Amino acid sequence: MAKGSVIALDYHTYQDAGTGVEVIRLTPPDVLCHRNYFYQKCFTRAGDKLLFAGEFEGNRNYYLLDLAKRKAVQLTEGSGDNTFGGFLSHDDRYLYYVKHERRLQRVDLSTQHEETIYEVPEEWVGYGTWVANSECTSLVGIEIDRKDWVPLTDWKVFQTFFTRQPHCRLLRIDLNSGKSHVIHEANAWLGHPIYRPYHNETVAFCHEGPHDMVDARMWLVNEDGSHVRKVKEHAEGESCTHEFWVPDGSALIYVSYLKNQPDRQIWRFDPDTNTNEIVMTMPACSHLMSNETGTLLVGDGVGTPVDVQDAKGYSIDNDPWLYLFDVHSKTHKRIAAHNSSWRVLDGDRQVTHPHPSFTPDDKQILFSSDFEGKPAIYLAALPN
């Protein structure tokens, strides 16, 4: 299929057996479809259109779904799309994504005209999720030395790659000129670069790898490359993961869990005071995301983590639920079961992960799951 092709989708609605919540499956269970990474912009500002990835004819490409009309327009074509890292611009004019781990592409949503903004040098590989600032004038990303790079096709390779201490660099790319500048460089696996919303001077990134082997997961650096500092010193047996900025820029929120303890904790870091505080204890969720102001959080229940070296020390029962967390009352409730298998599918470690997030009006939760067949995309209504 080519850019501009339109696919009509047949939604399926059901009531969750455990909570009675209405859930809508947006994409067919016999075609692999998934949402982008949970902190990347996927809804237009009005909430009427949704960016997603689908394999409708062999290649996994980006589509923009008009939710009311139930029709999706194909935005990209061919192989090589990084379908987790793509995002919509703040003004809903463009899709940005990385092609073949080399080219940062910009697609005009109204015409599907596509252009290359930046090309990774031949001796480097573009890795992971690249994230723009709030104004969409610049972007931060990770490049890994091609001599060190191996495709991360399963969790065993994930652990092995960490021990290689790959040569990585964190760079800033000007989205108008395409010029790049290296912010930070190290012989350590770097990942998850994220601009602090509305504060371009601060960039978060992580030391990637098995959570129980990483020295300190979360770091900050100034946009000019100065003042590299840890967000948190890990306690004995502590692992931290899946950090994200609250969309209004007020805090960095992350998940913390301890060896031989089933529960996990939600932590909040204040970048203005450089202080960490526990928000609340929660069931064993993997990913968290908040609404715009950080008053509500959503998480996806999980089983024993696969991204640790000592799986026995972190063994827990599988939790199939999506949870809603109220930060002020420090309470939580089940939304609906996601029932994801969390399996690696055809060398893709992420495609079955729920990666839940809020719709712009805070009335529904967007997530992916493969419980009905191939990964599909769902919207679950929030309980009153």
Coordinates of C-alpha atoms in Angstrom, one line a residue:
M1 CA 0.0 0.0 0.0
A2 CA 1.1 3.6 -0.7
K3 CA 1.0 6.8 1.3
G4 CA -2.5 8.3 1.2
S5 CA -4.3 5.0 1.1
V6 CA -7.3 4.9 3.4
I7 CA -8.3 1.9 5.5
A8 CA -11.8 1.5 7.0
L9 CA -11.7 0.0 10.5
D10 CA -14.4 -2.0 12.1
Y11 CA -14.3 -1.2 15.9
H12 CA -15.4 -3.9 18.4
T13 CA -16.8 -2.9 21.8
Y14 CA -17.0 -5.0 24.9
Q15 CA -17.5 -4.7 28.7
D16 CA -14.5 -5.7 30.8
A17 CA -15.6 -8.9 32.8
G18 CA -14.0 -7.7 36.0
T19 CA -14.9 -4.0 36.2
G20 CA -17.7 -3.5 33.7
V21 CA -15.7 -0.8 32.0
E22 CA -16.4 -0.2 28.2
V23 CA -13.4 -1.1 26.1
I24 CA -13.2 -0.4 22.3
R25 CA -10.8 -2.4 20.1
L26 CA -9.8 0.0 17.3
T27 CA -7.8 -2.3 15.1
P28 CA -8.4 -5.9 13.8
P29 CA -6.8 -8.7 15.9
D30 CA -5.5 -10.5 12.7
V31 CA -3.3 -7.5 11.7
L32 CA -0.3 -6.5 13.9
C33 CA -1.0 -2.9 15.2
H34 CA 0.4 -1.0 18.1
R35 CA 0.6 2.5 19.6
N36 CA 3.8 4.5 19.9
Y37 CA 5.9 4.8 23.0
F38 CA 3.7 6.0 25.9
Y39 CA 5.2 9.5 26.4
Q40 CA 5.3 10.4 22.7
K41 CA 2.4 12.5 21.3
C42 CA 0.0 10.3 19.4
F43 CA -3.3 12.2 19.6
T44 CA -4.0 15.5 17.9
R45 CA -4.8 18.3 20.3
A46 CA -8.5 18.0 19.8
G47 CA -8.3 14.2 20.5
D48 CA -10.1 13.4 17.3
K49 CA -7.2 11.6 15.5
L50 CA -4.7 9.0 16.6
L51 CA -1.3 8.0 15.3
F52 CA -0.6 4.3 15.3
A53 CA 1.5 1.7 13.5
G54 CA 0.1 -1.2 11.5
E55 CA 1.2 -4.1 9.2
F56 CA -1.7 -4.1 6.8
E57 CA 0.4 -5.3 3.8
G58 CA 3.7 -6.6 5.0
N59 CA 5.6 -3.5 6.2
R60 CA 4.9 -1.9 9.5
N61 CA 4.0 1.7 8.7
Y62 CA 2.4 4.8 10.4
Y63 CA -1.3 5.6 10.0
L64 CA -3.5 8.5 11.2
L65 CA -6.9 7.4 12.4
D66 CA -9.9 9.7 12.3
L67 CA -11.6 8.2 15.4
A68 CA -15.2 9.4 14.5
K69 CA -15.0 8.3 10.8
R70 CA -13.2 5.1 11.7
K71 CA -10.8 5.6 8.7
A72 CA -7.0 5.6 8.8
V73 CA -4.7 7.3 6.3
Q74 CA -1.4 5.8 5.6
L75 CA 1.5 8.2 6.3
T76 CA 4.6 6.2 5.5
E77 CA 5.5 3.3 3.2
G78 CA 8.2 0.7 2.7
S79 CA 10.4 -1.0 5.4
G80 CA 12.5 0.4 8.2
D81 CA 10.0 2.6 10.2
N82 CA 10.8 2.9 13.9
T83 CA 7.2 2.7 14.8
F84 CA 7.7 3.3 18.6
G85 CA 9.6 6.5 18.4
G86 CA 7.4 8.5 16.0
F87 CA 5.3 11.4 17.3
L88 CA 3.0 14.2 16.1
S89 CA 4.3 17.8 16.2
H90 CA 2.8 20.2 18.8
D91 CA 0.8 21.9 16.1
D92 CA -0.6 18.7 14.5
R93 CA 1.1 19.5 11.2
Y94 CA 3.8 16.8 11.0
L95 CA 4.8 13.3 11.9
Y96 CA 8.4 12.8 12.9
Y97 CA 10.0 9.4 12.9
V98 CA 13.3 7.6 12.2
K99 CA 13.8 5.4 9.1
H100 CA 16.3 2.5 8.8
E101 CA 18.0 3.7 12.0
R102 CA 19.6 6.4 9.8
R103 CA 17.2 9.1 8.7
L104 CA 15.0 11.4 10.8
Q105 CA 12.0 12.0 8.6
R106 CA 9.2 14.6 8.6
V107 CA 5.9 13.9 7.0
D108 CA 3.3 16.6 6.3
L109 CA 0.0 15.1 7.6
S110 CA -2.2 16.9 5.1
T111 CA -0.2 16.1 1.9
Q112 CA 2.0 13.1 3.0
H113 CA 5.0 14.9 1.6
E114 CA 8.1 13.6 3.3
E115 CA 11.6 15.0 3.7
T116 CA 14.7 14.0 5.6
I117 CA 15.7 16.4 8.4
Y118 CA 18.8 14.7 9.6
E119 CA 20.9 11.7 8.6
V120 CA 22.9 9.6 11.1
P121 CA 26.6 9.4 10.0
E122 CA 27.5 6.0 8.5
E123 CA 29.7 5.0 11.5
W124 CA 26.8 5.4 13.9
V125 CA 23.3 3.8 14.4
G126 CA 20.2 5.8 15.5
Y127 CA 18.9 4.0 18.6
G128 CA 15.6 4.1 20.5
T129 CA 13.0 6.8 21.0
W130 CA 14.0 10.4 19.9
V131 CA 12.0 13.1 21.7
A132 CA 11.3 16.7 20.7
N133 CA 11.0 19.7 23.0
S134 CA 7.5 21.3 23.6
E135 CA 7.8 23.8 20.7
C136 CA 9.1 21.0 18.4
T137 CA 12.1 23.2 17.4
S138 CA 14.7 20.7 18.5
L139 CA 15.0 17.0 19.3
V140 CA 17.3 14.8 21.5
G141 CA 18.3 11.3 20.4
I142 CA 20.9 8.6 21.0
E143 CA 23.4 7.3 18.5
I144 CA 25.5 4.1 19.1
D145 CA 28.8 3.3 17.5
R146 CA 28.2 1.0 14.6
K147 CA 31.1 -1.2 15.7
D148 CA 29.4 -1.9 19.0
W149 CA 25.8 -2.3 17.6
V150 CA 23.8 -5.5 17.5
P151 CA 20.0 -5.8 16.9
L152 CA 18.3 -6.2 20.3
T153 CA 16.0 -9.0 19.2
D154 CA 15.4 -10.6 22.7
W155 CA 16.1 -10.1 26.4
K156 CA 19.2 -12.3 26.4
V157 CA 20.8 -10.0 23.8
F158 CA 19.6 -7.1 25.9
Q159 CA 21.7 -8.2 28.8
T160 CA 24.7 -9.1 26.7
F161 CA 24.7 -5.7 25.0
F162 CA 24.9 -4.0 28.4
T163 CA 28.1 -5.8 29.2
R164 CA 29.7 -4.5 25.9
Q165 CA 29.6 -0.9 27.3
P166 CA 28.8 0.4 23.8
H167 CA 30.1 3.8 22.8
C168 CA 27.0 6.1 22.8
R169 CA 26.3 9.7 22.3
L170 CA 23.4 11.9 23.2
L171 CA 22.8 14.6 20.6
R172 CA 20.5 17.6 20.0
I173 CA 19.1 18.1 16.4
D174 CA 17.7 21.4 15.3
L175 CA 14.5 20.5 13.5
N176 CA 14.7 23.6 11.3
S177 CA 18.2 23.4 10.1
G178 CA 19.0 19.7 10.6
K179 CA 22.2 20.6 12.4
S180 CA 23.3 18.4 15.3
H181 CA 25.4 18.9 18.4
V182 CA 26.6 16.2 20.8
I183 CA 25.5 16.9 24.4
H184 CA 27.0 13.9 26.2
E185 CA 29.2 10.9 25.2
A186 CA 30.2 7.8 27.1
N187 CA 31.3 4.2 26.9
A188 CA 28.0 3.2 28.5
W189 CA 24.6 2.2 27.1
L190 CA 22.6 5.5 27.0
G191 CA 18.9 5.6 26.3
H192 CA 15.5 7.4 26.8
P193 CA 16.5 11.0 26.1
I194 CA 13.6 13.3 27.1
Y195 CA 13.5 17.1 27.1
R196 CA 11.9 18.6 30.2
P197 CA 8.6 20.0 28.8
Y198 CA 8.7 23.8 28.6
H199 CA 12.2 23.9 30.0
N200 CA 14.6 23.3 27.1
E201 CA 17.7 23.7 29.2
T202 CA 17.2 20.3 30.9
V203 CA 17.4 16.9 29.2
A204 CA 16.8 13.6 31.0
F205 CA 18.4 10.3 29.9
C206 CA 19.1 6.9 31.3
H207 CA 21.8 4.3 31.7
E208 CA 20.2 1.4 30.0
G209 CA 20.5 -2.3 30.8
P210 CA 19.3 -4.9 33.3
H211 CA 17.8 -2.9 36.1
D212 CA 19.7 -4.7 38.8
M213 CA 23.0 -4.2 37.1
V214 CA 22.8 -0.5 36.2
D215 CA 24.7 1.8 38.5
A216 CA 22.1 4.6 38.5
R217 CA 19.2 4.6 36.0
M218 CA 18.2 8.2 35.6
W219 CA 20.4 11.2 34.8
L220 CA 20.0 14.9 33.8
V221 CA 22.2 17.1 31.7
N222 CA 22.0 20.7 30.5
E223 CA 21.2 21.1 26.9
D224 CA 24.6 22.6 26.3
G225 CA 26.2 19.5 27.7
S226 CA 27.2 20.8 31.1
H227 CA 26.2 19.7 34.6
V228 CA 25.7 15.9 34.2
R229 CA 24.0 14.7 37.4
K230 CA 22.2 11.7 38.8
V231 CA 18.5 11.9 39.6
K232 CA 18.7 9.3 42.3
E233 CA 21.3 7.2 44.0
H234 CA 19.9 3.6 44.1
A235 CA 19.4 2.0 47.4
E236 CA 20.7 -1.5 48.0
G237 CA 18.7 -4.0 45.8
E238 CA 16.7 -1.1 44.2
S239 CA 15.8 -0.9 40.5
C240 CA 14.3 2.1 38.8
T241 CA 12.6 2.2 35.4
H242 CA 10.3 3.9 32.9
E243 CA 10.9 7.4 34.0
F244 CA 8.9 10.2 32.2
W245 CA 8.3 13.9 32.6
V246 CA 4.8 15.0 33.7
P247 CA 3.6 16.8 30.5
D248 CA 3.4 20.2 32.2
G249 CA 7.1 19.8 33.1
S250 CA 6.6 19.9 36.9
A251 CA 8.3 16.6 37.8
L252 CA 10.0 13.5 36.6
I253 CA 8.0 10.4 37.7
Y254 CA 9.4 6.9 37.8
V255 CA 8.9 3.3 39.1
S256 CA 11.1 1.9 41.9
Y257 CA 11.1 -1.7 43.1
L258 CA 13.3 -3.7 45.5
K259 CA 14.6 -7.2 45.4
N260 CA 12.4 -9.8 47.1
Q261 CA 9.5 -7.3 47.4
P262 CA 6.4 -7.7 45.2
D263 CA 5.0 -4.2 45.5
R264 CA 6.5 -1.2 43.6
Q265 CA 6.6 2.4 44.4
I266 CA 5.8 5.5 42.5
W267 CA 8.5 8.2 43.0
R268 CA 8.5 11.9 42.0
F269 CA 11.6 14.0 41.4
D270 CA 11.4 17.8 41.6
P271 CA 14.0 19.2 39.2
D272 CA 13.8 22.7 40.7
T273 CA 14.7 21.5 44.2
N274 CA 16.6 18.3 43.2
T275 CA 14.5 16.2 45.7
N276 CA 13.0 12.8 45.4
E277 CA 9.8 11.7 47.3
I278 CA 7.6 8.6 47.3
V279 CA 4.2 9.3 45.9
M280 CA 2.6 6.0 46.8
T281 CA 2.9 2.2 46.8
M282 CA 1.3 0.4 43.9
P283 CA 0.8 -3.0 42.4
A284 CA 3.5 -4.4 40.2
C285 CA 3.1 -2.2 37.1
S286 CA 5.8 -1.8 34.4
H287 CA 5.0 1.5 32.7
L288 CA 3.4 4.6 34.1
M289 CA 2.1 7.7 32.4
S290 CA 0.3 10.7 33.8
N291 CA -2.3 13.2 32.6
E292 CA -1.2 16.7 31.7
T293 CA -0.8 17.9 35.3
G294 CA 0.3 14.7 37.0
T295 CA -2.8 14.4 39.2
L296 CA -3.7 11.0 37.7
L297 CA -1.5 8.1 36.6
V298 CA -2.1 5.0 34.7
G299 CA 0.0 1.8 34.9
D300 CA 0.1 -1.7 33.4
G301 CA 0.3 -4.7 35.7
V302 CA 3.2 -7.1 34.9
G303 CA 4.8 -10.3 36.0
T304 CA 8.4 -11.1 36.8
P305 CA 10.6 -8.6 35.0
V306 CA 12.6 -9.8 32.1
D307 CA 15.0 -6.9 32.1
V308 CA 16.9 -8.0 35.2
Q309 CA 19.8 -10.4 35.7
D310 CA 18.5 -12.0 38.9
A311 CA 15.0 -13.0 37.8
K312 CA 14.5 -15.2 40.9
G313 CA 15.2 -12.3 43.2
Y314 CA 12.4 -10.3 41.5
S315 CA 9.9 -13.1 40.9
I316 CA 6.2 -12.0 41.2
D317 CA 2.9 -13.3 40.0
N318 CA 1.6 -11.9 36.8
D319 CA -0.8 -9.0 37.1
P320 CA -3.1 -8.5 34.0
W321 CA -4.7 -5.2 35.0
L322 CA -4.6 -1.6 34.0
Y323 CA -4.7 0.6 37.1
L324 CA -5.7 4.2 37.7
F325 CA -3.8 6.1 40.4
D326 CA -5.1 9.3 42.1
V327 CA -2.0 11.1 43.3
H328 CA -3.8 13.4 45.8
S329 CA -5.8 10.7 47.6
K330 CA -3.0 8.1 47.1
T331 CA -5.6 5.5 46.0
H332 CA -5.8 3.2 43.0
K333 CA -8.4 1.2 41.2
R334 CA -8.6 -1.3 38.4
I335 CA -9.7 0.0 35.0
A336 CA -9.8 -3.1 32.9
A337 CA -7.7 -6.2 32.1
H338 CA -5.1 -5.7 29.4
N339 CA -4.2 -9.4 29.5
S340 CA -1.0 -8.9 27.4
S341 CA 1.3 -11.8 27.0
W342 CA 4.4 -9.5 27.1
R343 CA 6.1 -11.9 24.7
V344 CA 8.8 -11.2 22.2
L345 CA 7.2 -11.4 18.8
D346 CA 9.3 -11.9 15.7
G347 CA 12.3 -10.3 17.3
D348 CA 10.4 -7.3 18.7
R349 CA 10.6 -6.9 22.5
Q350 CA 8.2 -4.0 22.7
V351 CA 5.2 -4.8 20.4
T352 CA 3.1 -6.6 23.0
H353 CA 3.7 -4.1 25.8
P354 CA 0.5 -2.2 26.8
H355 CA 2.2 1.2 27.1
P356 CA -0.9 2.9 28.5
S357 CA -1.6 6.6 28.4
F358 CA -4.5 9.1 28.8
T359 CA -6.6 10.5 26.0
P360 CA -6.3 14.4 25.9
D361 CA -9.7 14.7 27.8
D362 CA -8.7 12.2 30.5
K363 CA -11.8 10.1 29.8
Q364 CA -10.1 7.0 28.3
I365 CA -6.9 5.0 28.4
L366 CA -5.1 4.0 25.2
F367 CA -3.2 0.8 25.3
S368 CA -1.9 -2.2 23.2
S369 CA -2.4 -5.9 23.8
D370 CA -2.2 -9.2 22.0
F371 CA -4.8 -11.1 24.1
E372 CA -7.2 -11.5 21.1
G373 CA -4.5 -12.6 18.6
K374 CA -1.9 -10.2 17.1
P375 CA -1.2 -7.0 18.9
A376 CA -4.1 -4.5 18.6
I377 CA -5.0 -1.1 19.9
Y378 CA -7.7 -0.4 22.6
L379 CA -9.4 2.4 24.4
A380 CA -10.8 1.8 27.9
A381 CA -13.2 4.2 29.5
L382 CA -12.1 5.6 32.8
P383 CA -14.5 4.8 35.7
N384 CA -16.3 7.8 37.2

